[in-house]
Short mmCIF file of C-alpha atoms and ligand atoms in Angstrom, two decimals:
data_model
loop_
_atom_site.label_atom_id
_atom_site.label_comp_id
_atom_site.label_asym_id
_atom_site.label_seq_id
_atom_site.Cartn_x
_atom_site.Cartn_y
_atom_site.Cartn_z
CA MET P 1075 43.30 -49.52 -28.84
CA SER P 1076 41.15 -46.95 -27.09
CA THR P 1077 41.34 -45.32 -23.68
CA ALA P 1078 38.58 -44.32 -21.29
CA ILE P 1079 37.99 -41.90 -18.44
CA VAL P 1080 35.36 -42.69 -15.80
CA VAL P 1081 34.38 -39.66 -13.72
CA GLY P 1082 32.64 -40.76 -10.51
CA ALA P 1083 34.31 -44.18 -10.69
CA THR P 1084 33.54 -45.12 -7.09
CA GLY P 1085 29.75 -44.71 -7.45
CA ILE P 1086 27.14 -47.34 -8.21
CA ILE P 1087 27.00 -46.38 -11.87
CA GLY P 1088 30.73 -45.62 -12.31
CA ARG P 1089 32.03 -48.72 -10.55
CA ALA P 1090 30.07 -51.02 -12.90
CA ILE P 1091 31.35 -49.09 -15.95
CA VAL P 1092 34.95 -49.60 -14.79
CA GLU P 1093 34.31 -53.34 -14.29
CA ARG P 1094 32.97 -53.60 -17.86
CA LEU P 1095 35.83 -51.56 -19.32
CA ILE P 1096 38.36 -53.86 -17.61
CA GLN P 1097 36.80 -56.80 -19.48
CA ASP P 1098 36.78 -54.95 -22.83
CA GLU P 1099 39.87 -55.93 -24.83
CA SER P 1100 39.68 -52.84 -27.05
CA ILE P 1101 40.36 -50.57 -24.05
CA SER P 1102 44.04 -50.27 -23.05
CA VAL P 1103 43.91 -47.69 -20.24
CA ILE P 1104 41.09 -46.67 -17.88
CA TYR P 1105 41.51 -43.47 -15.87
CA THR P 1106 39.25 -43.60 -12.84
CA LEU P 1107 38.52 -40.22 -11.26
CA SER P 1108 36.90 -39.40 -7.92
CA ARG P 1109 37.82 -38.04 -4.49
CA LYS P 1110 37.97 -41.47 -2.85
CA PRO P 1111 40.51 -43.96 -4.25
CA GLY P 1112 39.14 -46.71 -6.49
CA GLY P 1113 40.28 -49.26 -3.89
CA HIS P 1114 40.71 -52.98 -4.35
CA THR P 1115 37.60 -53.21 -6.51
CA HIS P 1116 39.45 -51.61 -9.41
CA ALA P 1117 42.92 -53.05 -8.83
CA HIS P 1118 43.88 -53.96 -12.41
CA PRO P 1119 46.90 -53.14 -14.59
CA LYS P 1120 44.67 -51.16 -17.01
CA VAL P 1121 43.28 -48.92 -14.26
CA ARG P 1122 44.98 -45.67 -13.25
CA HIS P 1123 43.26 -43.77 -10.49
CA ALA P 1124 43.60 -40.01 -10.12
CA PHE P 1125 42.18 -37.85 -7.36
CA LEU P 1126 39.66 -35.34 -8.70
CA ASP P 1127 37.47 -32.88 -6.82
CA LEU P 1128 34.86 -31.59 -9.24
CA ARG P 1129 34.00 -28.79 -6.80
CA ALA P 1130 37.47 -27.30 -7.34
CA SER P 1131 38.09 -24.68 -10.02
CA ALA P 1132 38.62 -25.88 -13.58
CA GLN P 1133 42.21 -24.53 -13.43
CA ASN P 1134 43.01 -26.61 -10.35
CA MET P 1135 41.39 -29.67 -11.83
CA ALA P 1136 43.40 -29.24 -15.03
CA ILE P 1137 46.63 -29.50 -13.01
CA GLY P 1138 45.54 -32.88 -11.61
CA LEU P 1139 44.33 -34.03 -15.03
CA ALA P 1140 47.63 -33.40 -16.85
CA GLY P 1141 48.34 -36.39 -19.08
CA VAL P 1142 44.84 -37.84 -18.62
CA SER P 1143 42.93 -38.35 -21.88
CA GLY P 1144 40.30 -40.73 -23.17
CA THR P 1145 38.68 -41.81 -26.40
CA TYR P 1146 35.53 -42.28 -24.38
CA ILE P 1147 34.51 -40.33 -21.31
CA PHE P 1148 31.91 -41.73 -18.94
CA PHE P 1149 30.60 -39.07 -16.55
CA SER P 1150 28.60 -40.43 -13.60
CA ALA P 1151 29.66 -38.08 -10.81
CA TYR P 1152 26.78 -36.98 -8.65
CA THR P 1153 26.21 -35.18 -5.38
CA SER P 1154 22.95 -35.33 -3.47
CA VAL P 1155 22.09 -32.56 -0.99
CA SER P 1156 18.73 -31.74 0.59
CA ASP P 1157 18.39 -28.20 -0.80
CA PRO P 1158 17.11 -28.49 -4.42
CA GLU P 1159 18.69 -25.20 -5.53
CA GLU P 1160 22.06 -26.15 -4.14
CA MET P 1161 21.78 -29.62 -5.67
CA PHE P 1162 20.99 -28.07 -9.06
CA LYS P 1163 23.99 -25.77 -8.86
CA ILE P 1164 26.51 -28.30 -7.55
CA ASN P 1165 25.72 -30.94 -10.17
CA ASN P 1166 25.74 -28.44 -13.02
CA ASP P 1167 29.00 -26.92 -11.85
CA MET P 1168 30.66 -30.33 -11.54
CA LEU P 1169 30.07 -31.08 -15.23
CA THR P 1170 30.84 -27.55 -16.41
CA ASN P 1171 34.10 -27.43 -14.44
CA PHE P 1172 35.16 -30.80 -15.77
CA LEU P 1173 34.42 -29.81 -19.38
CA THR P 1174 36.45 -26.63 -18.91
CA ALA P 1175 39.30 -28.56 -17.28
CA VAL P 1176 39.61 -31.02 -20.19
CA GLU P 1177 39.51 -28.07 -22.58
CA ILE P 1178 42.45 -26.51 -20.68
CA THR P 1179 44.48 -29.77 -20.74
CA GLY P 1180 43.68 -30.34 -24.42
CA ALA P 1181 42.07 -33.74 -23.65
CA THR P 1182 38.97 -32.67 -25.61
CA LYS P 1183 40.98 -33.39 -28.80
CA SER P 1184 41.04 -37.15 -28.04
CA ILE P 1185 37.37 -37.56 -27.18
CA LYS P 1186 35.26 -39.55 -29.61
CA ARG P 1187 32.16 -39.93 -27.44
CA PHE P 1188 31.18 -38.53 -24.06
CA ILE P 1189 28.59 -40.58 -22.15
CA LEU P 1190 26.70 -38.71 -19.43
CA THR P 1191 24.48 -40.55 -16.94
CA CYS P 1192 21.30 -38.74 -15.92
CA GLY P 1193 18.08 -40.59 -15.00
CA LEU P 1194 14.33 -41.00 -15.42
CA LYS P 1195 13.73 -37.89 -13.31
CA GLN P 1196 14.03 -36.45 -16.83
CA TYR P 1197 10.28 -37.22 -17.06
CA GLY P 1198 9.48 -35.97 -13.55
CA CYS P 1199 8.63 -39.38 -12.10
CA HIS P 1200 9.99 -38.07 -8.76
CA LEU P 1201 7.26 -35.40 -8.84
CA GLY P 1202 4.27 -37.57 -9.64
CA GLU P 1203 2.65 -39.49 -12.46
CA SER P 1204 4.26 -39.18 -15.90
CA LYS P 1205 2.85 -40.37 -19.18
CA GLN P 1206 3.36 -44.16 -19.50
CA PRO P 1207 5.50 -45.56 -20.92
CA MET P 1208 8.10 -42.80 -20.75
CA VAL P 1209 9.72 -42.25 -24.15
CA GLU P 1210 12.63 -40.01 -25.04
CA SER P 1211 10.50 -37.74 -27.23
CA ASP P 1212 8.20 -36.80 -24.32
CA PRO P 1213 8.27 -33.06 -23.57
CA LEU P 1214 10.79 -31.86 -21.00
CA LEU P 1215 9.31 -30.25 -17.91
CA THR P 1216 10.46 -26.75 -18.62
CA ASP P 1217 8.68 -23.55 -17.65
CA ASP P 1218 6.77 -23.18 -20.88
CA VAL P 1219 5.25 -26.69 -20.89
CA GLY P 1220 1.69 -27.25 -19.69
CA GLY P 1221 1.52 -23.75 -18.20
CA VAL P 1222 3.32 -24.97 -15.06
CA LYS P 1223 6.36 -23.60 -13.22
CA TRP P 1224 8.35 -26.84 -13.02
CA PRO P 1225 11.25 -27.23 -10.58
CA ALA P 1226 14.70 -26.77 -12.15
CA ASN P 1227 16.18 -30.06 -13.32
CA PHE P 1228 19.98 -30.25 -13.58
CA TYR P 1229 19.73 -33.11 -16.10
CA TYR P 1230 18.38 -30.67 -18.70
CA THR P 1231 21.12 -28.12 -18.17
CA GLN P 1232 23.84 -30.78 -18.07
CA GLN P 1233 22.63 -32.19 -21.40
CA LYS P 1234 22.56 -28.73 -22.96
CA GLU P 1235 26.03 -27.92 -21.65
CA LEU P 1236 27.45 -31.21 -22.92
CA ALA P 1237 25.84 -30.83 -26.35
CA GLN P 1238 27.40 -27.36 -26.70
CA ALA P 1239 30.86 -28.61 -25.68
CA ALA P 1240 30.57 -31.58 -28.06
CA SER P 1241 29.67 -29.32 -30.94
CA LYS P 1242 32.51 -26.92 -30.11
CA HIS P 1243 35.18 -29.65 -29.86
CA GLY P 1244 33.90 -32.06 -32.50
CA PHE P 1245 32.99 -35.10 -30.41
CA GLU P 1246 29.63 -36.86 -29.94
CA TRP P 1247 27.58 -37.08 -26.75
CA ILE P 1248 25.11 -39.59 -25.38
CA CYS P 1249 22.99 -39.27 -22.27
CA THR P 1250 21.62 -42.35 -20.49
CA LEU P 1251 18.45 -42.33 -18.37
CA PRO P 1252 18.46 -45.24 -15.88
CA LYS P 1253 15.60 -45.93 -13.43
CA ASP P 1254 16.15 -47.06 -9.82
CA VAL P 1255 19.57 -48.69 -10.07
CA ILE P 1256 20.14 -52.18 -8.70
CA GLY P 1257 23.84 -52.43 -7.94
CA TYR P 1258 26.55 -52.08 -5.38
CA ALA P 1259 29.40 -49.68 -4.67
CA LYS P 1260 31.71 -50.08 -1.71
CA GLY P 1261 30.86 -47.65 1.06
CA ASN P 1262 27.75 -46.40 -0.75
CA PHE P 1263 24.58 -47.69 0.86
CA MET P 1264 22.27 -45.31 -0.98
CA ASN P 1265 20.60 -47.92 -3.10
CA GLN P 1266 17.31 -49.75 -3.04
CA ALA P 1267 18.82 -53.25 -2.82
CA THR P 1268 20.61 -52.44 0.45
CA ALA P 1269 17.56 -50.92 2.14
CA LEU P 1270 15.25 -53.67 0.84
CA GLY P 1271 17.70 -56.40 1.90
CA LEU P 1272 17.96 -54.87 5.39
CA TYR P 1273 14.16 -54.72 5.67
CA CYS P 1274 13.98 -58.42 4.79
CA ALA P 1275 16.89 -59.50 7.01
CA VAL P 1276 15.54 -57.66 10.05
CA SER P 1277 11.98 -58.90 9.37
CA ARG P 1278 13.41 -62.43 9.44
CA ALA P 1279 14.84 -61.75 12.89
CA LEU P 1280 11.56 -60.33 14.23
CA PRO P 1281 8.96 -62.64 15.89
CA GLY P 1282 7.01 -64.64 13.29
CA SER P 1283 9.48 -63.91 10.43
CA VAL P 1284 6.84 -62.22 8.26
CA LEU P 1285 7.29 -59.79 5.38
CA PRO P 1286 4.40 -57.29 5.46
CA TYR P 1287 3.94 -55.32 2.25
CA PRO P 1288 4.80 -51.75 3.28
CA GLY P 1289 3.27 -49.91 0.34
CA SER P 1290 -0.05 -48.74 -0.98
CA ARG P 1291 -2.59 -50.90 -2.77
CA ASP P 1292 -2.10 -49.11 -6.11
CA ASN P 1293 1.64 -49.49 -5.71
CA PHE P 1294 1.34 -53.26 -5.28
CA TYR P 1295 -0.50 -53.59 -8.59
CA SER P 1296 1.39 -50.92 -10.61
CA PHE P 1297 4.14 -51.60 -13.15
CA ASN P 1298 7.77 -50.51 -12.88
CA THR P 1299 11.08 -50.80 -14.64
CA TRP P 1300 14.49 -51.02 -12.95
CA THR P 1301 18.08 -50.70 -14.16
CA SER P 1302 20.84 -53.15 -13.31
CA SER P 1303 24.11 -51.23 -12.86
CA ASP P 1304 25.88 -53.94 -14.85
CA LEU P 1305 23.41 -53.75 -17.76
CA HIS P 1306 23.68 -49.96 -17.68
CA ALA P 1307 27.48 -50.30 -17.94
CA LYS P 1308 27.08 -52.60 -20.96
CA PHE P 1309 24.77 -50.02 -22.48
CA CYS P 1310 27.35 -47.26 -21.94
CA LEU P 1311 30.00 -49.28 -23.78
CA TRP P 1312 27.55 -50.04 -26.59
CA ALA P 1313 26.66 -46.34 -26.81
CA ALA P 1314 30.35 -45.37 -26.86
CA LYS P 1315 31.25 -47.71 -29.69
CA ALA P 1316 28.07 -48.20 -31.75
CA THR P 1317 28.55 -47.25 -35.38
CA GLU P 1318 24.86 -47.25 -36.40
CA PRO P 1319 23.92 -43.80 -37.68
CA GLY P 1320 21.73 -41.99 -35.15
CA VAL P 1321 23.31 -43.28 -31.95
CA GLY P 1322 25.51 -40.22 -31.35
CA ASN P 1323 24.15 -36.95 -29.93
CA ASN P 1324 21.19 -38.64 -28.34
CA VAL P 1325 19.34 -39.38 -25.09
CA PHE P 1326 18.38 -42.98 -24.27
CA ASN P 1327 16.27 -44.64 -21.58
CA VAL P 1328 18.23 -47.52 -20.04
CA VAL P 1329 16.13 -50.09 -18.17
CA ASN P 1330 16.41 -53.85 -17.86
CA GLY P 1331 13.97 -54.65 -20.65
CA ASP P 1332 11.34 -56.38 -18.51
CA THR P 1333 8.39 -54.79 -16.73
CA GLU P 1334 7.92 -55.83 -13.13
CA THR P 1335 5.49 -55.39 -10.24
CA TRP P 1336 5.85 -55.73 -6.49
CA GLN P 1337 3.02 -58.30 -6.61
CA ALA P 1338 5.44 -60.52 -8.58
CA LEU P 1339 8.64 -59.61 -6.71
CA TRP P 1340 7.31 -59.67 -3.13
CA PRO P 1341 6.74 -63.48 -2.91
CA ARG P 1342 10.20 -64.05 -4.40
CA LEU P 1343 11.75 -61.75 -1.80
CA ALA P 1344 9.87 -63.56 0.97
CA GLU P 1345 11.04 -66.95 -0.27
CA ARG P 1346 14.65 -65.84 -0.68
CA PHE P 1347 14.86 -64.47 2.86
CA GLY P 1348 12.83 -67.28 4.48
CA LEU P 1349 9.76 -65.17 5.29
CA THR P 1350 6.00 -65.57 5.00
CA ILE P 1351 3.69 -62.86 3.68
CA PRO P 1352 0.81 -61.75 5.92
CA ASP P 1353 -2.36 -60.35 4.39
CA ALA P 1354 -1.75 -56.77 3.25
CA PRO P 1355 -3.84 -54.22 5.17
CA PHE P 1356 -5.03 -52.50 1.97
CA THR P 1357 -8.59 -52.12 3.14
CA THR P 1358 -7.91 -50.97 6.70
CA ALA P 1359 -9.40 -47.51 6.92
CA GLU P 1360 -7.79 -46.38 10.16
CA LYS P 1361 -4.18 -45.23 10.16
CA SER P 1362 -1.63 -47.17 12.17
CA THR P 1363 1.24 -45.45 13.94
CA ASP P 1364 3.56 -47.04 11.37
CA SER P 1365 1.84 -45.46 8.35
CA SER P 1366 2.53 -42.12 6.67
CA THR P 1367 0.99 -40.00 3.96
CA PHE P 1368 2.69 -37.08 2.29
CA GLN P 1369 2.47 -35.07 -0.89
CA LEU P 1370 5.11 -35.32 -3.62
CA SER P 1371 4.22 -32.21 -5.62
CA THR P 1372 1.19 -30.10 -6.42
CA VAL P 1373 1.18 -30.91 -10.14
CA GLN P 1374 1.56 -34.22 -11.93
CA PRO P 1375 4.07 -34.39 -14.79
CA LEU P 1376 1.12 -35.66 -16.85
CA ALA P 1377 0.11 -31.98 -17.01
CA ALA P 1378 2.91 -31.46 -19.52
CA ASN P 1379 1.21 -33.86 -21.92
CA ALA P 1380 -2.39 -33.19 -20.92
CA ARG P 1381 -3.43 -31.08 -23.88
CA ALA P 1382 -1.77 -33.36 -26.44
CA LEU P 1383 -3.35 -36.43 -24.81
CA GLY P 1384 -6.78 -34.80 -24.50
CA ILE P 1385 -6.86 -35.27 -20.70
CA SER P 1386 -6.67 -31.63 -19.55
CA LYS P 1387 -9.81 -32.03 -17.45
CA ASP P 1388 -8.99 -35.43 -16.00
CA GLU P 1389 -8.58 -35.34 -12.22
CA LYS P 1390 -5.32 -37.31 -12.46
CA VAL P 1391 -3.71 -34.21 -13.97
CA SER P 1392 -4.77 -31.73 -11.30
CA THR P 1393 -4.72 -33.94 -8.19
CA PRO P 1394 -1.42 -33.75 -6.28
CA ALA P 1395 0.72 -36.91 -6.14
CA ILE P 1396 0.32 -38.56 -2.73
CA ILE P 1397 2.73 -40.98 -1.15
CA ASP P 1398 1.01 -43.38 1.17
CA VAL P 1399 2.86 -46.15 3.00
CA LYS P 1400 1.34 -48.60 5.47
CA ILE P 1401 4.79 -49.01 6.98
CA ASP P 1402 6.88 -45.84 6.86
CA PHE P 1403 10.43 -47.21 6.54
CA ALA P 1404 11.97 -44.26 8.39
CA LYS P 1405 9.62 -44.83 11.37
CA TRP P 1406 10.06 -48.60 11.16
CA ALA P 1407 13.87 -48.29 11.30
CA LYS P 1408 13.57 -46.41 14.62
CA ARG P 1409 11.15 -48.85 16.31
CA PRO P 1410 12.75 -50.34 19.48
CA ASP P 1411 11.97 -53.96 18.43
CA VAL P 1412 13.39 -53.33 14.94
CA LEU P 1413 16.55 -51.73 16.33
CA GLU P 1414 17.02 -54.62 18.72
CA ALA P 1415 16.61 -57.15 15.89
CA TRP P 1416 19.09 -55.20 13.74
CA GLU P 1417 21.66 -55.08 16.54
CA THR P 1418 21.27 -58.81 17.12
CA ILE P 1419 21.95 -59.75 13.49
CA ARG P 1420 24.62 -57.06 13.20
CA ASP P 1421 26.56 -58.60 16.07
CA GLN P 1422 25.86 -62.18 15.02
CA TYR P 1423 27.08 -61.68 11.43
CA GLY P 1424 29.54 -58.81 11.91
CA LEU P 1425 27.47 -56.46 9.72
CA ASP P 1426 28.33 -52.88 8.85
CA GLN P 1427 26.51 -50.35 11.10
CA SER P 1428 26.94 -47.61 8.48
CA ALA P 1429 24.76 -49.62 6.06
CA TRP P 1430 21.90 -49.26 8.55
CA ASP P 1431 22.69 -45.62 9.34
CA ASN P 1432 22.83 -44.63 5.65
CA ALA P 1433 20.02 -46.81 4.26
CA THR P 1434 17.68 -44.76 2.07
CA TRP P 1435 14.45 -45.23 4.02
CA ASP P 1436 12.88 -42.04 2.58
CA PHE P 1437 13.57 -43.18 -0.95
CA MET P 1438 11.97 -46.54 -0.10
CA ASN P 1439 8.83 -44.71 1.07
CA VAL P 1440 8.51 -43.11 -2.37
CA ALA P 1441 9.22 -46.38 -4.20
CA PHE P 1442 6.48 -48.19 -2.24
CA GLY P 1443 4.09 -45.33 -1.55
CA ARG P 1444 3.49 -43.91 -5.00
CA HIS P 1445 0.18 -44.71 -6.65
CA PHE P 1446 1.40 -44.82 -10.23
CA SER P 1447 3.51 -46.88 -12.62
CA THR P 1448 7.04 -45.94 -13.70
CA VAL P 1449 7.70 -47.72 -16.98
CA ALA P 1450 10.28 -46.59 -19.52
CA SER P 1451 10.36 -47.81 -23.10
CA MET P 1452 13.57 -49.27 -24.60
CA SER P 1453 12.29 -49.06 -28.19
CA LYS P 1454 14.51 -46.17 -29.26
CA ALA P 1455 17.77 -47.98 -28.42
CA ARG P 1456 16.48 -51.31 -29.69
CA LYS P 1457 15.69 -49.83 -33.09
CA LEU P 1458 19.34 -48.74 -33.28
CA GLY P 1459 20.68 -52.21 -32.47
CA TRP P 1460 20.77 -52.47 -28.66
CA THR P 1461 19.86 -56.02 -27.64
CA GLY P 1462 20.81 -56.02 -23.93
CA TYR P 1463 18.38 -57.37 -21.34
CA GLU P 1464 18.46 -58.42 -17.72
CA ASP P 1465 15.77 -60.01 -15.59
CA THR P 1466 15.00 -57.64 -12.70
CA TRP P 1467 14.65 -60.37 -10.09
CA ASP P 1468 18.05 -61.75 -11.17
CA SER P 1469 19.54 -58.23 -10.71
CA PHE P 1470 18.16 -58.06 -7.16
CA ASP P 1471 19.25 -61.60 -6.32
CA ARG P 1472 22.80 -61.05 -7.62
CA THR P 1473 23.09 -57.76 -5.70
CA PHE P 1474 21.80 -59.36 -2.48
CA ARG P 1475 24.51 -62.03 -2.89
CA ILE P 1476 27.19 -59.33 -3.22
CA LEU P 1477 25.78 -57.52 -0.17
CA GLU P 1478 25.96 -60.80 1.76
CA GLU P 1479 29.57 -61.37 0.68
CA GLU P 1480 30.44 -57.81 1.72
CA GLU P 1481 28.83 -58.37 5.16
CA ILE P 1482 26.19 -55.72 4.68
CA LEU P 1483 23.45 -58.38 4.81
CA PRO P 1484 23.64 -61.59 6.87
CA GLY P 1485 25.17 -64.50 4.95
CA ARG P 1486 22.79 -67.28 3.96
CA THR P 1487 22.94 -70.36 6.10
N1 NAP Q 2871 21.58 -44.80 -7.99
C1 NAP Q 2871 20.38 -44.72 -8.57
O1 NAP Q 2871 19.42 -45.43 -8.18
C2 NAP Q 2871 20.18 -43.83 -9.77
C3 NAP Q 2871 18.96 -43.90 -10.46
C4 NAP Q 2871 18.75 -43.12 -11.58
C5 NAP Q 2871 19.73 -42.22 -11.98
N2 NAP Q 2871 20.90 -42.14 -11.29
C6 NAP Q 2871 21.89 -41.16 -11.74
O2 NAP Q 2871 23.14 -41.75 -11.97
C7 NAP Q 2871 24.17 -40.78 -11.79
C8 NAP Q 2871 25.24 -41.37 -10.89
O3 NAP Q 2871 24.64 -41.70 -9.65
P1 NAP Q 2871 25.17 -42.85 -8.68
O4 NAP Q 2871 23.96 -43.47 -8.07
O5 NAP Q 2871 26.17 -43.72 -9.34
O6 NAP Q 2871 25.85 -41.94 -7.58
P2 NAP Q 2871 26.85 -42.38 -6.43
O7 NAP Q 2871 26.84 -43.86 -6.22
O8 NAP Q 2871 26.56 -41.50 -5.27
O9 NAP Q 2871 28.27 -41.98 -7.02
C9 NAP Q 2871 28.63 -40.65 -7.24
C10 NAP Q 2871 30.05 -40.57 -7.74
O10 NAP Q 2871 30.36 -39.19 -7.90
C11 NAP Q 2871 31.62 -38.93 -7.26
N3 NAP Q 2871 31.66 -37.57 -6.78
C12 NAP Q 2871 30.73 -36.93 -6.04
N4 NAP Q 2871 31.14 -35.69 -5.76
C13 NAP Q 2871 32.36 -35.55 -6.36
C14 NAP Q 2871 33.31 -34.49 -6.42
N5 NAP Q 2871 33.10 -33.31 -5.81
N6 NAP Q 2871 34.43 -34.70 -7.12
C15 NAP Q 2871 34.68 -35.86 -7.71
N7 NAP Q 2871 33.82 -36.90 -7.70
C16 NAP Q 2871 32.68 -36.73 -7.01
C17 NAP Q 2871 31.67 -39.94 -6.12
O11 NAP Q 2871 33.02 -40.22 -5.77
P3 NAP Q 2871 33.76 -39.64 -4.49
O12 NAP Q 2871 32.73 -39.43 -3.42
O13 NAP Q 2871 34.77 -40.69 -4.21
O14 NAP Q 2871 34.38 -38.37 -4.95
C18 NAP Q 2871 31.09 -41.18 -6.78
O15 NAP Q 2871 32.08 -41.85 -7.50
C19 NAP Q 2871 23.46 -39.52 -11.22
O16 NAP Q 2871 23.20 -38.61 -12.23
C20 NAP Q 2871 22.16 -40.09 -10.71
O17 NAP Q 2871 21.13 -39.11 -10.71
C21 NAP Q 2871 21.16 -42.94 -10.20
#
């Protein structure tokens, strides 16, 4: 029998990993670590929760981690702050401190594989257009690539740090790169399904019950990949246990395995929430008070590949990435009629006000306002034996159902 440690067990990624580990008969004990308790979601005889603050010193953490060891460690702790430099430092320090703490307790001796969750920001898709599809061998956006001073990315330093610790202590590491995660974690509303579900539920309560497409024309027709938190958890267990040579000490994209578009998903959303779709105002030249345009970055990640691809002079490489939404979600969420509709359904269905207060409207603007595709390839993992797949609409639909059960979205009548 094996044991597991999940660091960041209350998060969207971590919670799903714990759920999968509970179902895995080869795992006898699961240590769940975070500041908040695991709560009823992880109440199971195999689960032992321990308080852990990754911002504490490694010595202090080691005291709390006495007796905690795992054959497999799943690290999905993450802190988001607005200042990029602070965010870089905090997230690096959290992993470094944890690695030092398990060295102090001696738990490094039991580790077989350490699975770190990072994300597709590895390719800079938060900065602008990356080469499509994104593959793991694409160049990292470091200072010496494409002659550009790229912003610091804590994923790169975390991976380097983990690889060094693995080599020092004789275990293997794997890093997963999910895309926008479709999943649910109690008390965490920072996910696309919650914000999208709220947009639909409130649109239903507004006069006419229509679902206007909020994004840009290019966005409507572009291709994307998403990651179900449950499929990602399955991948993590596969990566922990796979015996095929070449799996260990590796980085893998983890997406559902289908390629989707909003043109295909939007009608399904409308039907699910009982809405009709008005004509999209793609051709309207004048700006409405609801629209917004802003710049993501001055350089596209494509610049890193430009020379190799022979596109150094293409305007796509040198034109800044623009976000352009017909309906700016952050503005929409403050409109008096929208607030009134929200309050009506909130009171009618007993919904959670903090879901509305914490919904990631800015993140939604990027998801709907970008003018480029975000497709990741799963070929590398598939060649090594990974066969997992999940339909993206099914991931959304299942998550909406959970959000309805948890009274974050109105129940279906
Ligand atoms: N969600 C997405 O759409 C998405 C997409 C792509 C990649 N990713 C990546 O996936 C990883 C995990 O993200 P997530 O979305 O699962 O984040 P999340 O839902 O915010 O969860 C973060 C976890 O980290 C824990 N944590 C934060 N600060 C801590 C501290 N000081 N000490 C101990 N635990 C701490 C939190 O628990 P407590 O607050 O209880 O301590 C929570 O369990 C990140 O690297 C993220 O970049 C996420």
